XYZ file of C-alpha atoms in Angstrom:
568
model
C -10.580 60.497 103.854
C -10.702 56.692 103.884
C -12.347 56.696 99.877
C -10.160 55.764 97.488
C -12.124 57.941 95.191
C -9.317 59.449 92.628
C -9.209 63.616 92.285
C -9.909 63.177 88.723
C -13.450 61.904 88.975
C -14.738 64.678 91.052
C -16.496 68.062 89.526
C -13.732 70.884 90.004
C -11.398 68.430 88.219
C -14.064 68.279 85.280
C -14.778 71.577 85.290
C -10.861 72.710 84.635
C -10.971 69.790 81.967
C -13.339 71.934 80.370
C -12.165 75.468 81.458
C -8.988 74.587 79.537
C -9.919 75.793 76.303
C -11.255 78.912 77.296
C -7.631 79.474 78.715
C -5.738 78.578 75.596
C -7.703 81.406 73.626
C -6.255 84.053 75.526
C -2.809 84.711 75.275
C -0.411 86.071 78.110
C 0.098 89.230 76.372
C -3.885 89.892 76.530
C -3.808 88.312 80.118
C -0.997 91.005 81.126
C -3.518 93.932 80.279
C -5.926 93.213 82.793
C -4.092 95.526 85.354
C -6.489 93.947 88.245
C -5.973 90.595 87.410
C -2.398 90.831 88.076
C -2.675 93.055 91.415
C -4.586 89.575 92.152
C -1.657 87.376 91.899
C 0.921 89.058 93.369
C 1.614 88.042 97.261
C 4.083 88.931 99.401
C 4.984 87.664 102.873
C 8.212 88.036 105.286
C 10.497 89.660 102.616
C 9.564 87.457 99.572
C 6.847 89.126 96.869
C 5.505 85.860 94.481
C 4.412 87.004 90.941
C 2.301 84.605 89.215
C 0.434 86.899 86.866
C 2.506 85.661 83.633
C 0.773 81.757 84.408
C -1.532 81.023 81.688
C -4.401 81.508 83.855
C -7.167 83.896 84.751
C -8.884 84.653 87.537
C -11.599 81.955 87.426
C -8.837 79.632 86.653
C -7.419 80.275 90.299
C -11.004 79.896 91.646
C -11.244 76.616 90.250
C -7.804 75.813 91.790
C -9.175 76.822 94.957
C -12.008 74.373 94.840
C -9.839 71.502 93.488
C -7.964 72.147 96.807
C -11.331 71.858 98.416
C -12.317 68.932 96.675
C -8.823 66.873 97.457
C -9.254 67.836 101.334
C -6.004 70.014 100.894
C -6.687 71.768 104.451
C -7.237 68.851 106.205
C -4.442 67.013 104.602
C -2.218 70.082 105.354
C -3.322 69.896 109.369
C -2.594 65.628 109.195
C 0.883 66.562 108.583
C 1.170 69.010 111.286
C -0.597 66.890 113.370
C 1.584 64.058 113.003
C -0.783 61.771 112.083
C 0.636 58.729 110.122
C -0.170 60.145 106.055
C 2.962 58.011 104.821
C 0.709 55.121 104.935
C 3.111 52.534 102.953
C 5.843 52.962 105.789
C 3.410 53.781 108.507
C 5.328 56.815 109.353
C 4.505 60.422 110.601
C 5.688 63.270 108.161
C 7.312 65.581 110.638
C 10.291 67.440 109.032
C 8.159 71.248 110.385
C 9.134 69.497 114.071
C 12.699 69.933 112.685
C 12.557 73.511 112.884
C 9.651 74.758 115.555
C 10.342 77.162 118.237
C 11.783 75.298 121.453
C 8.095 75.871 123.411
C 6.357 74.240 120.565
C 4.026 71.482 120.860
C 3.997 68.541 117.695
C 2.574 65.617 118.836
C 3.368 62.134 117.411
C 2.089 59.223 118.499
C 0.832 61.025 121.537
C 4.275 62.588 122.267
C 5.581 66.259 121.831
C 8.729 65.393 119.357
C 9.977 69.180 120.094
C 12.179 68.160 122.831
C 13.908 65.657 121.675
C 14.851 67.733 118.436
C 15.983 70.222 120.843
C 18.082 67.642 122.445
C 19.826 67.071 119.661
C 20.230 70.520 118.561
C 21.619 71.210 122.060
C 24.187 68.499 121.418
C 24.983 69.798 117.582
C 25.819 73.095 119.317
C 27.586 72.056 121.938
C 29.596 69.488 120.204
C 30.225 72.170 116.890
C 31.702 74.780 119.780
C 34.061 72.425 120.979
C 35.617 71.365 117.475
C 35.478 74.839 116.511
C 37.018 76.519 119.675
C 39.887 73.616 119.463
C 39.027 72.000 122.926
C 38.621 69.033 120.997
C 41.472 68.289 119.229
C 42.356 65.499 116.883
C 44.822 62.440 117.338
C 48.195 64.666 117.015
C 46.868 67.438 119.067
C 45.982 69.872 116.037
C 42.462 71.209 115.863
C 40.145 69.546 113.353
C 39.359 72.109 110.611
C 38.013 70.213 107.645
C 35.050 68.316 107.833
C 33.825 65.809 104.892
C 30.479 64.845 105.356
C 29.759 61.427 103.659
C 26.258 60.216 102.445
C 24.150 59.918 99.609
C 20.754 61.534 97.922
C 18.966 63.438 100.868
C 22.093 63.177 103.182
C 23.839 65.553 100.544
C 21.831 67.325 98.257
C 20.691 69.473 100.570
C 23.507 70.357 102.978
C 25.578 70.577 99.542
C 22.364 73.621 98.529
C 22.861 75.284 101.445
C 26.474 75.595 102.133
C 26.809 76.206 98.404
C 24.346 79.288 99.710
C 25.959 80.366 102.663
C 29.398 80.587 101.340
C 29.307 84.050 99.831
C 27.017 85.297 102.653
C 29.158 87.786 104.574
C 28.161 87.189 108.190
C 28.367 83.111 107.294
C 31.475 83.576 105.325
C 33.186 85.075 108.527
C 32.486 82.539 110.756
C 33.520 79.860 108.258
C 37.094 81.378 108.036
C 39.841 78.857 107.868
C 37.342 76.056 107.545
C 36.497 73.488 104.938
C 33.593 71.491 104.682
C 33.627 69.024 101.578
C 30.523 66.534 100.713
C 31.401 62.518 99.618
C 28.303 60.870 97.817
C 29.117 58.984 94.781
C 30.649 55.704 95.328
C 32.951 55.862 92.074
C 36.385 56.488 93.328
C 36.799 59.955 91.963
C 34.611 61.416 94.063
C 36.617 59.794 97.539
C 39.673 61.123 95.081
C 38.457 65.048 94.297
C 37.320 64.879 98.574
C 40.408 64.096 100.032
C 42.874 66.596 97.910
C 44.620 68.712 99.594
C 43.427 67.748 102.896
C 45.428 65.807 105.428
C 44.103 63.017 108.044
C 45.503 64.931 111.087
C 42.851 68.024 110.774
C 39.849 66.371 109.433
C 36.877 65.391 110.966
C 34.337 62.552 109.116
C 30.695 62.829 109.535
C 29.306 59.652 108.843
C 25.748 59.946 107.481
C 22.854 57.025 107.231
C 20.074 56.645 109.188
C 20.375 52.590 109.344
C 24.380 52.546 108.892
C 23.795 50.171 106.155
C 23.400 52.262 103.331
C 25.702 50.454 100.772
C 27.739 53.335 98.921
C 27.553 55.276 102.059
C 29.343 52.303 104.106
C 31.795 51.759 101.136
C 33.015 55.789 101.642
C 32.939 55.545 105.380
C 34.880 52.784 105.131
C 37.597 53.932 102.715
C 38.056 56.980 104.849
C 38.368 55.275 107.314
C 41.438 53.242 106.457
C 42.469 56.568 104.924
C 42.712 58.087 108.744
C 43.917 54.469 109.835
C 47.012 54.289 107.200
C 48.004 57.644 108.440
C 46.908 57.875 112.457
C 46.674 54.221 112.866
C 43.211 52.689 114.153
C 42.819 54.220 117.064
C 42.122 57.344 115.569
C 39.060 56.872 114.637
C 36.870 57.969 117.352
C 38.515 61.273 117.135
C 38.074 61.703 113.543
C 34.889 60.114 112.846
C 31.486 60.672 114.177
C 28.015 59.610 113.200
C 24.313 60.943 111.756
C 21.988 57.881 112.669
C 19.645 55.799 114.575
C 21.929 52.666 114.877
C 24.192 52.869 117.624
C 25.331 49.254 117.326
C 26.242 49.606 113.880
C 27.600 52.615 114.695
C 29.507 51.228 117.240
C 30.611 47.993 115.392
C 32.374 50.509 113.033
C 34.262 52.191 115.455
C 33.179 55.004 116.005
C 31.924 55.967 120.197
C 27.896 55.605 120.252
C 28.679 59.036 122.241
C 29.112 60.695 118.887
C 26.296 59.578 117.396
C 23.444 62.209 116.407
C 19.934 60.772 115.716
C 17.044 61.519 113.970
C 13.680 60.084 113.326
C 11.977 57.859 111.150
C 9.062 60.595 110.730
C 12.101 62.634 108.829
C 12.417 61.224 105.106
C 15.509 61.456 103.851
C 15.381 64.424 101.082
C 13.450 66.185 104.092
C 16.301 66.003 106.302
C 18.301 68.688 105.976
C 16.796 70.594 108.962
C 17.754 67.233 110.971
C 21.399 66.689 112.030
C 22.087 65.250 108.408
C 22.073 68.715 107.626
C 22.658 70.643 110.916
C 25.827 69.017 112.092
C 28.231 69.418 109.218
C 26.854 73.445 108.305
C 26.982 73.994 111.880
C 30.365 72.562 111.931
C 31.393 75.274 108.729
C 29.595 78.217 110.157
C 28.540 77.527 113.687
C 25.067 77.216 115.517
C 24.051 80.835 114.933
C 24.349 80.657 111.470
C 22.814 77.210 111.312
C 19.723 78.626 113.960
C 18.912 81.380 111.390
C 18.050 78.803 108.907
C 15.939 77.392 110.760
C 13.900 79.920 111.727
C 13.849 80.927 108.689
C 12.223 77.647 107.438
C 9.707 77.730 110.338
C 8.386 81.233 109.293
C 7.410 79.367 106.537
C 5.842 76.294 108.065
C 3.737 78.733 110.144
C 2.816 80.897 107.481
C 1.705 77.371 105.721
C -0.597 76.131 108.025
C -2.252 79.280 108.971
C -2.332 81.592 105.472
C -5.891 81.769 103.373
C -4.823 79.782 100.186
C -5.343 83.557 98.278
C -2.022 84.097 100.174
C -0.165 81.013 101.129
C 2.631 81.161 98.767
C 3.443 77.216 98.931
C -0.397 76.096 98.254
C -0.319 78.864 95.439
C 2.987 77.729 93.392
C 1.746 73.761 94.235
C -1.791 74.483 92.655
C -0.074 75.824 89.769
C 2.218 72.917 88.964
C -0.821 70.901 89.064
C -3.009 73.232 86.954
C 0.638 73.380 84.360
C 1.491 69.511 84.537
C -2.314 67.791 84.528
C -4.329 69.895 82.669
C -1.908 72.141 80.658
C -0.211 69.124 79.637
C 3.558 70.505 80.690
C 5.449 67.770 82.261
C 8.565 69.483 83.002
C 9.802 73.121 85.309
C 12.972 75.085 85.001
C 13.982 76.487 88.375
C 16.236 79.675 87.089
C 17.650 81.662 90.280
C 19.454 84.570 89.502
C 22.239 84.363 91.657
C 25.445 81.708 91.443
C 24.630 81.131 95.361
C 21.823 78.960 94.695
C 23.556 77.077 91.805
C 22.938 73.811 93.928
C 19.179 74.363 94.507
C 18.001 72.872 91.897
C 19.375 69.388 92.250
C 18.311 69.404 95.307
C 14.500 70.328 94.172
C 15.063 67.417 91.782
C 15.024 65.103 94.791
C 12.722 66.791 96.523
C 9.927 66.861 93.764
C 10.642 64.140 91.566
C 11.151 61.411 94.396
C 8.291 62.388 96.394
C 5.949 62.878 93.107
C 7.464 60.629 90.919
C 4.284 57.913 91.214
C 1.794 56.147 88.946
C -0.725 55.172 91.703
C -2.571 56.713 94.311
C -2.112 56.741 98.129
C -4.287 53.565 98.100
C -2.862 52.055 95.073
C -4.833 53.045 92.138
C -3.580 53.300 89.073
C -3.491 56.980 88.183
C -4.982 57.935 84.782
C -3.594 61.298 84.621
C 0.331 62.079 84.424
C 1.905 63.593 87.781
C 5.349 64.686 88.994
C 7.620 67.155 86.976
C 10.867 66.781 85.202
C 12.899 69.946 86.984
C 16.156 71.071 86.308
C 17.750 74.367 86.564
C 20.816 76.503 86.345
C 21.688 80.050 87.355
C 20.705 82.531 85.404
C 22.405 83.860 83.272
C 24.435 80.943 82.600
C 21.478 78.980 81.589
C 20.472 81.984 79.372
C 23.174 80.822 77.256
C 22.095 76.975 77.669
C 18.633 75.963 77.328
C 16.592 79.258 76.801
C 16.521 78.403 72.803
C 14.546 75.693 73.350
C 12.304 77.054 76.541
C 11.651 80.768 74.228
C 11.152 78.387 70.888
C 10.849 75.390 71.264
C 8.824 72.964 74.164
C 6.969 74.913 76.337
C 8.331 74.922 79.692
C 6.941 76.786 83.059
C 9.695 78.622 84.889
C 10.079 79.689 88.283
C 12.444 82.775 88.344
C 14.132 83.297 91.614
C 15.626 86.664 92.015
C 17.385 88.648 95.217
C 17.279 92.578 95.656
C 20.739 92.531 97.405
C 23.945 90.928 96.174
C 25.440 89.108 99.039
C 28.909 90.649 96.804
C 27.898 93.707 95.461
C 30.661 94.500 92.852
C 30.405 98.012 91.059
C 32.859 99.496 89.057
C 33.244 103.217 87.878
C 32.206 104.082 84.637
C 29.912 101.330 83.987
C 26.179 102.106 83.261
C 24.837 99.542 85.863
C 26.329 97.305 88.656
C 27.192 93.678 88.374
C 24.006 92.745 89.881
C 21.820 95.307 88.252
C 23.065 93.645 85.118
C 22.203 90.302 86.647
C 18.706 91.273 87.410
C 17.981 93.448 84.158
C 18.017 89.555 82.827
C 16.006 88.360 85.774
C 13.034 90.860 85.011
C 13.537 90.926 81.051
C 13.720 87.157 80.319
C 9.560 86.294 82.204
C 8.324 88.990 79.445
C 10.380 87.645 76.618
C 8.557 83.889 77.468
C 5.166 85.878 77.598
C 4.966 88.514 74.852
C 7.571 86.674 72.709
C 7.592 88.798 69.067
C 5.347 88.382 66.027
C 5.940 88.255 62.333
C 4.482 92.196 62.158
C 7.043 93.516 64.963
C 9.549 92.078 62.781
C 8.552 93.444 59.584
C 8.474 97.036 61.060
C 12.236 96.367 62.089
C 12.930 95.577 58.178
C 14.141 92.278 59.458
C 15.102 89.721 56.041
C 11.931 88.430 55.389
C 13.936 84.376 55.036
C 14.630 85.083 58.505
C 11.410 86.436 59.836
C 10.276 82.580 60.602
C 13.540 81.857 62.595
C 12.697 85.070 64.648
C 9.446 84.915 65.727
C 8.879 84.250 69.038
C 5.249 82.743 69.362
C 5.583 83.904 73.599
C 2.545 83.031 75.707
C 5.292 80.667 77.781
C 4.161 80.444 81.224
C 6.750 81.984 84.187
C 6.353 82.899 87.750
C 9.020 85.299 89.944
C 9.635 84.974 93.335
C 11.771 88.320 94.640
C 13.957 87.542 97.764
C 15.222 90.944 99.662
C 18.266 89.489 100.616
C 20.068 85.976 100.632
C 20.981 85.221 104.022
C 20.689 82.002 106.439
C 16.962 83.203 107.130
C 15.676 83.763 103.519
C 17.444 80.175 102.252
C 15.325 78.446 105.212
C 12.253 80.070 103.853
C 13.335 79.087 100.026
C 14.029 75.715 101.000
C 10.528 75.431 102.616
C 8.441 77.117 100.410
C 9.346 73.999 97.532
C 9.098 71.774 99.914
C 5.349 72.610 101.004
C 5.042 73.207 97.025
C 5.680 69.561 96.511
C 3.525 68.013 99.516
C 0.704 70.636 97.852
C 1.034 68.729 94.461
C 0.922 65.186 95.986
C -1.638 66.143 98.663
C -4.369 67.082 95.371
C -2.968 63.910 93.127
C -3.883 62.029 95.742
C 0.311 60.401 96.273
C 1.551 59.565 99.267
C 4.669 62.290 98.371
C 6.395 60.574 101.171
C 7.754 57.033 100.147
C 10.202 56.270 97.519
C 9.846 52.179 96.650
C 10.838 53.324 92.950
C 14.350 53.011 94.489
C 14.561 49.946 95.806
C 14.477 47.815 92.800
C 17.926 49.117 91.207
C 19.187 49.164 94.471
C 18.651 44.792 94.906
C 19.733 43.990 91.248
C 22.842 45.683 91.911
C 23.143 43.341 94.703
C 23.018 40.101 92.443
C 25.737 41.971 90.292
C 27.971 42.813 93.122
C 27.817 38.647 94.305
C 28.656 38.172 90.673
C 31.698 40.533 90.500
C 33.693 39.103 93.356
C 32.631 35.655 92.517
C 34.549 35.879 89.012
C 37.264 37.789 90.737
C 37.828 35.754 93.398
C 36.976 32.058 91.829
C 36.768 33.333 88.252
C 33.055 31.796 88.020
C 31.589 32.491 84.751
C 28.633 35.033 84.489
C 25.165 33.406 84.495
C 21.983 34.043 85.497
C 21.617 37.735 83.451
C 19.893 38.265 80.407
C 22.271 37.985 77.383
C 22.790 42.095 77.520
C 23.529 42.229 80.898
C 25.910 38.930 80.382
C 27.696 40.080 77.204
C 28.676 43.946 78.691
C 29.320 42.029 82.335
C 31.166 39.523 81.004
C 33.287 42.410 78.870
C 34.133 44.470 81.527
C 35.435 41.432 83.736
C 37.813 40.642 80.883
C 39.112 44.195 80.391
C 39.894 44.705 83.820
C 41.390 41.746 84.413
C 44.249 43.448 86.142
C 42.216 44.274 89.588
C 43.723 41.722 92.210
C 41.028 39.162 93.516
C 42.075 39.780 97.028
C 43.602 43.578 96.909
C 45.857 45.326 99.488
C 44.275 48.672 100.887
C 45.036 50.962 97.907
C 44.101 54.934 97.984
C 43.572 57.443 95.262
C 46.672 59.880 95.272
C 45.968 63.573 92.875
């Protein structure tokens, strides 16, 4: 495990250099003949069925997968994790977010120490604290309970709350607990944002949730701070430690800001931050919106998953399956990017938060001991509901680039909607597209089809389809608190699959630190031309000219400003 050996110079990575070809003879529509080949790769486990058969791959192709896993220690890598052995090696952390979500009587050791308890603890105290705010008993600085809640933080402190409130919303048993509650999300630092959160709501009834593991995160601290003096101008400053409380591990800072060390809720540096959501990042505000029970569903939901992880054959582990593939699509296919396509508006926010998930973790050009790589990893994702996207970016993904799709699909509306007369529901409609548009990528149409349908022969070019696009489906039966745990874990475990046979560390993110400290010299410069109206120096002449500009056109902000907040 200690080699720095890369993946690529081992024999099942030469031998699906070479198997390549082979695959690119057959197309999908021969591929989807072979009735027993796609009985093979279809899997289903705890209410989810994965369909892979319409991947441009055969049944040796899998095999060769399988001993590519071997070959990269997959298994072994797989137990590290679990084990909480140190595999971020560049931090020197643990990679524990499964701890975030295990049964109460489990036992995940790190460092020598079952971490299970003390994520109990703090569950215990999300509960308990989430009752209180919810029953009323704690009130805020007028006496009126606190019903809004705006969560402020940035990247994984937001993406994925935001995807899974966005996903409990319309889900009927969340919805009713969540009655007469908001819960809004502040990341970006422009203005607008602190603008669009604060609409509508009033000082008296909202509660702040303050989220950064060090307290120091810059646009994080800017937001905290402005809604802060937002509950200040209006409650004065003693309101704050009824209307603000903390997600993070530094109780002075914490503290220093005002707000009581009491309400505080930590996690752990084993967590990364796009992995947090199971933490109190993500616990605390949905728990907040919906209450524990809700929240505790998701959870377990997620476990099922870890479990089924760690302990399925790789013929049925649906997270080492969908990982092998993006590696067998990106690497040796040659398709750097994925559209994530669920068919239903509740997951509209699942895909940015797979972009963070996948493209921060795998977004690397050396290996876990600092080799250059000299084969292309990570994928671009994106995504949109279907069919919204149908309307979007299919042209170019049915004739244009070829890009793999995952299509994510739910047997039950959580809002069923029929209406008499019509020849299917609103969801049957919905999912006609769902099954339809995987077969359309991987038959497409040929010139002959066309032809027989006496189709113009000057258009017969613009409406071929050439097909033989790769797709996989996963089916969900339902969209509750349970099933988006399991969603949210099965990409996760996708991703770590991917890095674990490119040989990343998946786990570190130094590719954004380096925007991070330039904007640091520009921030010095900013207030030292507003405040001493010091010329700009020290940039290249770009950077100069466009700084230089936008310091002259907004000469009108005051060097030393008065608290001013946006009013809509």
């Amino acid at each position: 495990m200690a080699s720095s050996a890369l993946i690529c110079e081992t024999q099942p990575w030469k031998d699906l250099k070479a198997h390549v070809e082979d695959v690119k003879k057959t197309h999908l529509r021969d591929l989807l003949s072979d009735t027993e080949r796609c009985k093979s790769m279809m899997v289903d486990f705890d209410g989810i069925t994965l369909d892979y058969s319409r991947q441009q791959a055969n049944v040796d192709t899998i095999d060769k997968l399988y001993k590519l896993a071997e070959a990269s220690h997959l298994k072994e890598k797989i137990h590290r994790m679990f084990n909480g052995e140190r595999i971020n090696s560049t931090e020197n952390r643990a990679v524990l977010h499964v701890a975030l979500r295990a049964p109460r009587d489990s036992v995940i050791n790190s460092d020598g120490k079952n971490v299970v308890p003390d994520v109990w603890n703090v569950l215990d105290k999300i509960k308990q604290f989430s009752e209180r705010i919810r029953s009323g008993s704690w009130v805020g600085a007028t006496g009126k309970p606190l019903t809004d809640v705006v969560a402020v933080g940035i990247g994984g402190s937001f993406l994925g709350p935001l995807f899974v409130h966005t996903a409990l919303q319309t889900d009927p048993e969340a919805s009713k607990y969540a009655k007469g509650r908001q819960l809004r999300f502040l990341a970006n630092v422009d203005p607008i944002d602190v603008a669009r959160n604060i609409t509508g709501l009033s000082p008296e009834t909202t509660l702040v949730v303050v989220v950064s593991k060090t307290f120091t995160t810059a646009e994080t601290m800017l937001n905290a701070r402005t809604l802060r003096a937002w509950i200040s101008k209006e409650l004065g400053p003693s309101a704050i430690a009824k209307h603000m409380v903390a997600v993070s591990t530094n109780l002075e800072l914490v503290e220093k800001f005002g707000i009581d060390p009491n309400n505080a809720f930590a996690f752990w540096d084993w967590v990364g931050g796009r992995y947090s959501v199971c933490s109190a990042v993500g616990m605390l505000p949905l728990s907040l919106q919906y209450g524990f029970s809700i929240i505790e569903k998701f959870l377990k939901g997620a476990s099922s998953i870890d479990q089924h992880f760690s302990s399925a054959p790789f013929e049925k582990n649906i997270p080492v399956l969908l990982g092998l593939l993006s590696v067998w699509n990106v690497t040796f296919l040659g398709y750097p990017a994925r559209a994530i396509l669920p068919y239903t508006q509740a997951l509209e926010k699942f895909a940015p938060h797979i972009q963070q998930v996948s493209m921060e973790s795998n977004g690397k050009g050396v290996s876990i001991d600092g080799v250059p790589l000299p084969f292309g990893t990570g994928e671009i994702d994106f995504g949109e509901p279907g069919t919204n996207g149908q309307h979007s970016f299919y042209q170019l993904i049915h004739q244009g680039r070829v890009i793999p799709c995952d299509f994510i699909g739910v047997v039950k509306s959580q809002q069923p909607v029929y209406l008499e007369g019509e020849v299917v529901s609103n969801h049957d409609e919905l999912m006609s597209n769902f099954f339809a548009q995987p077969d359309a990528l991987a038959y497409g149409k040929t010139a002959e089809q066309l032809q027989k349908e006496n189709v113009a022969q000057n258009l017969i070019p613009h409406k071929t389809f050439s097909g033989n696009r790769p797709s996989l489906s996963i089916l969900l039966s339902s969209l509750d608190a349970y099933k988006i745990g399991q969603l949210l874990a099965i990409y996760e475990h996708r991703v770590a699959v991917q890095g674990f046979i490119w040989g990343l560390n998946s786990f570190d993110q130094w590719g954004v630190e380096l925007g991070k400290s330039l904007a640091t010299q520009v921030r010095k410069q900013l207030n030292a031309s507003r405040t001493k109206k010091d010329p700009v120096e020290g940039f290249n002449f770009s950077t100069t000219a466009l700084l230089t500009k936008y310091l002259e056109e907004s000469s009108d902000v005051p060097a030393n400003p008065q608290t001013l907040l946006p009013r809509i």
